[in-house]
Tab-separated table of C-alpha atoms and ligand atoms in Angstrom:
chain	number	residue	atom	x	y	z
A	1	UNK	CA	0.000	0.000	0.000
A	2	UNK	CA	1.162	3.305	-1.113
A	3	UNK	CA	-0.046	4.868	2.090
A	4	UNK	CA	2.333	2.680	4.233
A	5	UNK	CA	5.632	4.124	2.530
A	6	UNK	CA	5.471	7.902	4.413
A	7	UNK	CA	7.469	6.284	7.650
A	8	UNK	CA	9.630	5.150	5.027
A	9	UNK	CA	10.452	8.790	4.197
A	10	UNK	CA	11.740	10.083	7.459
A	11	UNK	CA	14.135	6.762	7.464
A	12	UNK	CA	15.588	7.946	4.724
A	13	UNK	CA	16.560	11.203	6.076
A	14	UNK	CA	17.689	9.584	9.144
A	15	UNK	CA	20.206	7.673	6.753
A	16	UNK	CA	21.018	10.532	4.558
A	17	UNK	CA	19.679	8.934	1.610
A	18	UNK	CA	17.693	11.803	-0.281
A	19	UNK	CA	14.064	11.994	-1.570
A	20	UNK	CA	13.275	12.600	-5.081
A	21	UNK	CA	9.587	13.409	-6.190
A	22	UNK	CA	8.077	14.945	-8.825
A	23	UNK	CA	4.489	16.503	-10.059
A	24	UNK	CA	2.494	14.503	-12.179
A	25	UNK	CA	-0.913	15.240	-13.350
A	26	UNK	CA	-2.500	11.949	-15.603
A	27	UNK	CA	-1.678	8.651	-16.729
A	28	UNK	CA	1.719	9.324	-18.784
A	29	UNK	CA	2.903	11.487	-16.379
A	30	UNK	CA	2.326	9.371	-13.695
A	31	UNK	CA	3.516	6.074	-15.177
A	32	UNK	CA	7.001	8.088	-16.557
A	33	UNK	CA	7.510	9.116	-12.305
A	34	UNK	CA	6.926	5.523	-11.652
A	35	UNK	CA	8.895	3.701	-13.492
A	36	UNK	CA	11.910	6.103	-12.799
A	37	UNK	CA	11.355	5.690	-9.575
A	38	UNK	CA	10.171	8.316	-7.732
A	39	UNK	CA	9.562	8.360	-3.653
A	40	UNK	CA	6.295	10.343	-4.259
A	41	UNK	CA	3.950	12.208	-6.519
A	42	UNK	CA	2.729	15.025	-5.913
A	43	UNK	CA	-0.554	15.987	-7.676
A	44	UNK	CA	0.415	19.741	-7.472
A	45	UNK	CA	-1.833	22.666	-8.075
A	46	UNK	CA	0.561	23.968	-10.274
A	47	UNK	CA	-1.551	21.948	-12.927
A	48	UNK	CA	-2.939	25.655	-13.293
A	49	UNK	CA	-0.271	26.638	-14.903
A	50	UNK	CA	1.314	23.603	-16.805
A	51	UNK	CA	-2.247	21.509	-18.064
A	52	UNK	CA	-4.922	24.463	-18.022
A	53	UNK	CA	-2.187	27.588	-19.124
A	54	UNK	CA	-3.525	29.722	-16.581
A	55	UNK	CA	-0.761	32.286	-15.016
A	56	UNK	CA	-1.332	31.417	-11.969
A	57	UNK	CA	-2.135	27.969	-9.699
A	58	UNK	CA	-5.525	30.582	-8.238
A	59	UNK	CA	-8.053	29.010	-10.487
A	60	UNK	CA	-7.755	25.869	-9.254
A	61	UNK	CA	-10.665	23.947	-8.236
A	62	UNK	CA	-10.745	21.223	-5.348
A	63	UNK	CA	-12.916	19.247	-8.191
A	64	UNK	CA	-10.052	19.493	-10.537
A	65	UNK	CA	-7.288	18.250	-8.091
A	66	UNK	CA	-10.077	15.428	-7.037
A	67	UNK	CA	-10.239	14.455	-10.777
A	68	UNK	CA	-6.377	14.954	-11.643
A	69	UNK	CA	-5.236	12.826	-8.439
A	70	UNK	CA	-8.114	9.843	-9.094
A	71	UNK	CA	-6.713	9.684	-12.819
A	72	UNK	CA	-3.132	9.706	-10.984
A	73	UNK	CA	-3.991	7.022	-8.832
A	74	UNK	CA	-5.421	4.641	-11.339
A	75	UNK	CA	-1.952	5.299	-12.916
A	76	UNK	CA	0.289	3.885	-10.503
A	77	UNK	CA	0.638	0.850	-8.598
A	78	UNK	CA	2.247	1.283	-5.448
A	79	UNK	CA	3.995	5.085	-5.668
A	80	UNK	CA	3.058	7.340	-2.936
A	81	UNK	CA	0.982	10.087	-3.894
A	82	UNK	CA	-0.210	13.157	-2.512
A	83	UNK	CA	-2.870	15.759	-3.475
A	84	UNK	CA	-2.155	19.716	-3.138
A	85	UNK	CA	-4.959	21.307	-1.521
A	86	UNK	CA	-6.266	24.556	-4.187
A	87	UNK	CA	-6.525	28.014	-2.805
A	88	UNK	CA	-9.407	28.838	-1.363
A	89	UNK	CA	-10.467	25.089	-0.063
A	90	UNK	CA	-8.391	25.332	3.253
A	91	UNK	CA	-7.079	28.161	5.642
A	92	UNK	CA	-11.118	29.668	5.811
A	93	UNK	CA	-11.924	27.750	8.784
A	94	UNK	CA	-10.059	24.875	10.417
A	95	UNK	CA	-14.059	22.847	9.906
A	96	UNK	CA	-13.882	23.799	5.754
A	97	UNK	CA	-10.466	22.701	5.573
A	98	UNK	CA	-10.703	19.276	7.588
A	99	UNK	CA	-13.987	19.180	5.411
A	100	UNK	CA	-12.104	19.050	2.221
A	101	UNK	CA	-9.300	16.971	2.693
A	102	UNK	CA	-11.185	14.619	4.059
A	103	UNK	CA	-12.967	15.020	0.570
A	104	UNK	CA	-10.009	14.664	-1.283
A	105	UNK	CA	-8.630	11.789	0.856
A	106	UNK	CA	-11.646	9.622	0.319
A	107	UNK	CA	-12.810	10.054	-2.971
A	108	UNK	CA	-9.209	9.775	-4.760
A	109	UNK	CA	-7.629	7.259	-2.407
A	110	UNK	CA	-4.432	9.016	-2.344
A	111	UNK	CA	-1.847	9.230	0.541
A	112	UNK	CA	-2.587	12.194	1.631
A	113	UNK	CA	-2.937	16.616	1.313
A	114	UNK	CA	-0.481	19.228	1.134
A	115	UNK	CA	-1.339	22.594	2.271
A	116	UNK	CA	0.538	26.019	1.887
A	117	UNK	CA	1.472	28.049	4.859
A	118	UNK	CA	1.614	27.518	8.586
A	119	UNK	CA	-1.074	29.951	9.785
A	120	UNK	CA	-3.266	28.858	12.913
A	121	UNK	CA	-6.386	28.046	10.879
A	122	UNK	CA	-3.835	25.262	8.833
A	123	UNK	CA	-2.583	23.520	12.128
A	124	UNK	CA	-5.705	23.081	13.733
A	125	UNK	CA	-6.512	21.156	10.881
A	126	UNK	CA	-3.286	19.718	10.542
A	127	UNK	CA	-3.598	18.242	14.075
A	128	UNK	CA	-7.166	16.931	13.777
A	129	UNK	CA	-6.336	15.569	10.244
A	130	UNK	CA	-3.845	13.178	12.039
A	131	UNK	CA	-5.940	12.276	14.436
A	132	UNK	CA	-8.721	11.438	11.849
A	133	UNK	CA	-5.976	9.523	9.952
A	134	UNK	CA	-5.149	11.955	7.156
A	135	UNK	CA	-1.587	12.490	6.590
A	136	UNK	CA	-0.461	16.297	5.672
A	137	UNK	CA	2.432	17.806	4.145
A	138	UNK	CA	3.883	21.530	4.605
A	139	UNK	CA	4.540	23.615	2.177
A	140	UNK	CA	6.542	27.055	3.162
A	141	UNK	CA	8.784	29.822	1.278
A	142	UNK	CA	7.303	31.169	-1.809
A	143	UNK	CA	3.658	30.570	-1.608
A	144	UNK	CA	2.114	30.843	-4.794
A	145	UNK	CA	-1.167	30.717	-4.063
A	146	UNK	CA	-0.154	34.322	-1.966
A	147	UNK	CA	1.254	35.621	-4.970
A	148	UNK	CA	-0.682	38.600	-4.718
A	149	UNK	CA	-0.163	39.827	-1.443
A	150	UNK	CA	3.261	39.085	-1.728
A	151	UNK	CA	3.828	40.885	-4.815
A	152	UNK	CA	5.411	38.294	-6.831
A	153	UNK	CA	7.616	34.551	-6.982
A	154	UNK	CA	10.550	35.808	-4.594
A	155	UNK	CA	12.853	33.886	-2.938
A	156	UNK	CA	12.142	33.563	0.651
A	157	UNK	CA	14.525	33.821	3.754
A	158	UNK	CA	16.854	35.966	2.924
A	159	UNK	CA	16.929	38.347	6.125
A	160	UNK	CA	17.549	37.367	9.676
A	161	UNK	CA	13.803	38.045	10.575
A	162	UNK	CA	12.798	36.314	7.603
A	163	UNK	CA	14.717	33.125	8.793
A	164	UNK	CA	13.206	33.041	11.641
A	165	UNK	CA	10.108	33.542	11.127
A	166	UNK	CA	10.238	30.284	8.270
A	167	UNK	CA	12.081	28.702	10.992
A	168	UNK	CA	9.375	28.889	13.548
A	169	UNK	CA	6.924	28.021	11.114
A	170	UNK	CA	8.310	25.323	10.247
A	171	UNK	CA	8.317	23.961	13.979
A	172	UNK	CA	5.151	24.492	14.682
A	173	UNK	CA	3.634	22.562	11.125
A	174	UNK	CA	6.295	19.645	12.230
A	175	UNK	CA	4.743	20.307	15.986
A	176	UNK	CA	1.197	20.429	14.664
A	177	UNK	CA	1.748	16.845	12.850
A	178	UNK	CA	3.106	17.239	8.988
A	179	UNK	CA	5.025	14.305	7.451
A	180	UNK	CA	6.778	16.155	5.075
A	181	UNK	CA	7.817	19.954	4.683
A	182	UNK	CA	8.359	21.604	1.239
A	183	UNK	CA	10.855	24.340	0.983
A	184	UNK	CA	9.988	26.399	-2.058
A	185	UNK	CA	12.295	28.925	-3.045
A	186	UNK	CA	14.077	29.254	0.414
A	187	UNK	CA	17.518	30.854	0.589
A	188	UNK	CA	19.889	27.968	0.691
A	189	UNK	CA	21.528	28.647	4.146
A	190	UNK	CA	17.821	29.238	5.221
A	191	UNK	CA	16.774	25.634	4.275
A	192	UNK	CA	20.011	24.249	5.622
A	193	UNK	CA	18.908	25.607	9.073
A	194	UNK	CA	15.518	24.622	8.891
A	195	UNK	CA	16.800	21.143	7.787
A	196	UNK	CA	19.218	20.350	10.635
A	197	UNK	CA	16.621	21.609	13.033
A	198	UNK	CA	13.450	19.169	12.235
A	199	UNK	CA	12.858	15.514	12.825
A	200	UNK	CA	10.450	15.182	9.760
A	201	UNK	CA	12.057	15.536	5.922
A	202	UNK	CA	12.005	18.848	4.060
A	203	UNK	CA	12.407	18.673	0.124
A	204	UNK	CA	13.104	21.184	-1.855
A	205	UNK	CA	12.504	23.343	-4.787
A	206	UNK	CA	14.764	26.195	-5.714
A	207	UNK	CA	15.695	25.885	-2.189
A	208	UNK	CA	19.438	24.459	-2.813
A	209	UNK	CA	21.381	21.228	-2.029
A	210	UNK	CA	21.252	21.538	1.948
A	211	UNK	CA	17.569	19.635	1.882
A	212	UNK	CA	16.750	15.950	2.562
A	213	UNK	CA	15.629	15.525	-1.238
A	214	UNK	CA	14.383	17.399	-4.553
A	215	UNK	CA	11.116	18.234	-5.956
A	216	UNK	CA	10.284	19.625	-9.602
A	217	UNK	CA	7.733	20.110	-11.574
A	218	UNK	CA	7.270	17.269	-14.059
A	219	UNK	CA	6.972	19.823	-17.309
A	220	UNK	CA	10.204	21.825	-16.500
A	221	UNK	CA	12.483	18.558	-15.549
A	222	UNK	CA	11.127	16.942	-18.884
A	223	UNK	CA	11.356	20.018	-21.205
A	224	UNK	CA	7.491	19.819	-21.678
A	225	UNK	CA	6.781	23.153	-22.296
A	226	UNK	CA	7.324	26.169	-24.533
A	227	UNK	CA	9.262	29.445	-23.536
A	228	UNK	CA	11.864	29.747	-20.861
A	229	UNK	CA	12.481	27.606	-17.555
A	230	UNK	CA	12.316	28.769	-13.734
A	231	UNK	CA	16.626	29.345	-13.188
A	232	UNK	CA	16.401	26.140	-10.398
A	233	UNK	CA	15.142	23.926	-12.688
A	234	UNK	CA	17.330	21.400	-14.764
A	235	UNK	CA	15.837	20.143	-18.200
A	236	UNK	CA	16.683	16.195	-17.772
A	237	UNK	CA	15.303	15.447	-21.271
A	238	UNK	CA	13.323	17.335	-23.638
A	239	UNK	CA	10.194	15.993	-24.511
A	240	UNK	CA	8.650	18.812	-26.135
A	241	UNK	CA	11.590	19.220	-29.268
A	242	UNK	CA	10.989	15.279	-29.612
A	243	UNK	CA	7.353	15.599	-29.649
A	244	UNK	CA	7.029	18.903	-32.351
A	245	UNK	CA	10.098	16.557	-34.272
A	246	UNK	CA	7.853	13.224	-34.461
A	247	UNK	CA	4.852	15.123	-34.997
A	248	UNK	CA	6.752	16.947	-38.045
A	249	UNK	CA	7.217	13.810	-39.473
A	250	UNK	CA	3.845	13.001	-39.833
A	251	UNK	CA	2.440	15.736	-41.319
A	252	UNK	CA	5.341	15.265	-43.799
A	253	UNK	CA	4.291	11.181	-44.396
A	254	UNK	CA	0.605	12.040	-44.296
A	255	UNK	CA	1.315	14.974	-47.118
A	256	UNK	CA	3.107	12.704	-49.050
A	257	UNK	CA	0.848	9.578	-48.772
A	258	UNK	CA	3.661	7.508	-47.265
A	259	UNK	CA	1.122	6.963	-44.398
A	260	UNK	CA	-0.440	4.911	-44.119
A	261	UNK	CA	1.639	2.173	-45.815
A	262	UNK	CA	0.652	-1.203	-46.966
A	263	UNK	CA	0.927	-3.345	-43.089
A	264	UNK	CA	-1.183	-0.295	-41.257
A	265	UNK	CA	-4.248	-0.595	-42.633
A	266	UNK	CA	-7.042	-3.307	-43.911
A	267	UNK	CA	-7.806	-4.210	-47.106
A	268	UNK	CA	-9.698	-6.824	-48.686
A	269	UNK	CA	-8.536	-8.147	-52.665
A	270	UNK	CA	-12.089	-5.994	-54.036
A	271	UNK	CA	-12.333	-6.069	-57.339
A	272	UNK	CA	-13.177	-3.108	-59.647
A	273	UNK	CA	-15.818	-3.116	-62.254
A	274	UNK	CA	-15.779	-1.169	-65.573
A	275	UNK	CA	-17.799	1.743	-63.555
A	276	UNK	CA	-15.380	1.876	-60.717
A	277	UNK	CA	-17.463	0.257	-58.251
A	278	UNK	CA	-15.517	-2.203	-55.568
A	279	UNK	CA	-16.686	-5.804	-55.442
A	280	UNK	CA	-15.578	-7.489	-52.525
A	281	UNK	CA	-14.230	-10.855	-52.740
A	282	UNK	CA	-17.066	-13.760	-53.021
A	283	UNK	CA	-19.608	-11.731	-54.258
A	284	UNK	CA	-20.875	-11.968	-57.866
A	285	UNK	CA	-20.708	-8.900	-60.070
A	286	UNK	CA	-24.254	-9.118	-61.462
A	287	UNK	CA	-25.677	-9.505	-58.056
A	288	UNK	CA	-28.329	-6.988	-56.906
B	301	LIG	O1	1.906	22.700	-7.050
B	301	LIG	C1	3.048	22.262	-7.094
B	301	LIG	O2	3.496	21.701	-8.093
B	301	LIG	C2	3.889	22.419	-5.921
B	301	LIG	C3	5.342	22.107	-6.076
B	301	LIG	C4	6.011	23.225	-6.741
B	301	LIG	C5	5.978	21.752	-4.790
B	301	LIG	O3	3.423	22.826	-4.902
């Protein structure tokens, strides 16, 4: 069971050995983080941006995570994976956001909810999510559902106060019961600090080495997407270039009638009258 490998997850930063997940939104993004490998999936609401093409991860809906993370569970076997709760469906009320992870929990079957930010509202329902049997993963530094109010993606951490204040926060989410904390966008030294300091895992994104693993989105590590990269992310492959390449190639074979050719499609040995009509075989030519 998938849900059984998040002890699994602290062992391995108790032994140094590092985590590396990845986003994935439907079946052939979820079977590619499979088979590579992957500790978990996260079913991010960054889907906003990199299956819908809206700027921002805001528009959301809890529907559309509950549909996205069902497809991703059917998709996988026995990876860990983890929806991201959309703005708006937590931090309202402790009661709406127990409300609708438990919603999430139980109709996708997945291992369990992220949530941005540390504010009281999340770890009351942080705490009574573990109690109910929900496991939830942190999520602090840049915030993009806050993008707003904070006036744009910016790393996170830099100052003294600013440390601190992530530092604390992350205490208290590890205090109020989260598996798992994401550092997005952190100042490296920042993360490194907050890393030594907790007993649960942090991962990373754009946060630096000094985490206990890695995080990316699945369209930037795989070159999925058209126009520039964020400056953390590494292209491992580029999947887009291959794709516009194949797809080049058959335009190009269907223009030219080389597609199909003779072993990809059906054909029966018709024979043609004077008038151009097709007899099929067996049947008489002065039939009705
Ligand atoms: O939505 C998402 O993909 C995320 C990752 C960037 C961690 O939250």
């Amino acid at each position: 069971m998938a849900e059984f490998k998040i002890p699994a997850l602290k062992k391995q930063k108790q032994r140094g050995v590092p985590i590396a997940a990845i986003t994935a939104y439907d079946l052939f993004t979820a079977q590619l983080a499979e088979e590579a490998g992957v500790d978990f999936i996260l079913v991010g609401d960054s889907l906003g941006n990199v299956v819908q093409g809206q700027p921002t991860t805001l528009p959301v809906t809890l529907e559309e995570i509950i549909y996205h993370t069902r497809i991703v569970m059917r998709s996988v076997r026995d990876t860990l994976v983890i929806a991201d709760m959309p703005f708006g469906s937590f931090k309202v009320t402790a009661d709406e956001t127990v409300k609708n992870a438990l919603r999430v929990f139980k109709e996708t079957g997945c291992g369990g909810v992220k949530m941005e930010g540390a504010d009281e509202t999340n770890l009351q329902a942080i705490t009574r999510l573990q109690r109910l049997g929900v496991p939830a993963m942190g999520h602090l530094g840049l915030l993009p559902q806050m993008v707003h109010t904070a006036g744009g993606y910016r790393t996170q951490g830099r100052s003294e106060k600013s440390r601190q204040r992530l530092l604390a926060e992350a205490k208290a989410l590890q205090e109020a019961g989260v598996f798992l904390l994401i550092l997005e966008c952190v100042e490296a030294e920042t993360a490194r600090l907050i890393t030594r300091e907790l007993k649960i895992p942090t991962v990373g994104i754009g946060s630096g080495p000094h985490v206990d693993g890695q995080i990316l989105v699945i369209h930037d590590a795989l070159g999925m997407l058209r126009g520039s990269y964020p400056s953390f992310a590494r292209t491992f492959a580029h999947l887009r270039e291959d794709g516009v390449a194949g797809l080049k190639m058959y335009v190009d074979a269907v223009r030219e009638r080389e597609y199909p050719a003779d072993a990809e499609y059906v054909r029966s040995s018709a024979k043609e009258t004077a008038s151009g009509t097709l007899i099929p075989p067996g049947m008489d030519e002065n039939a009705d």
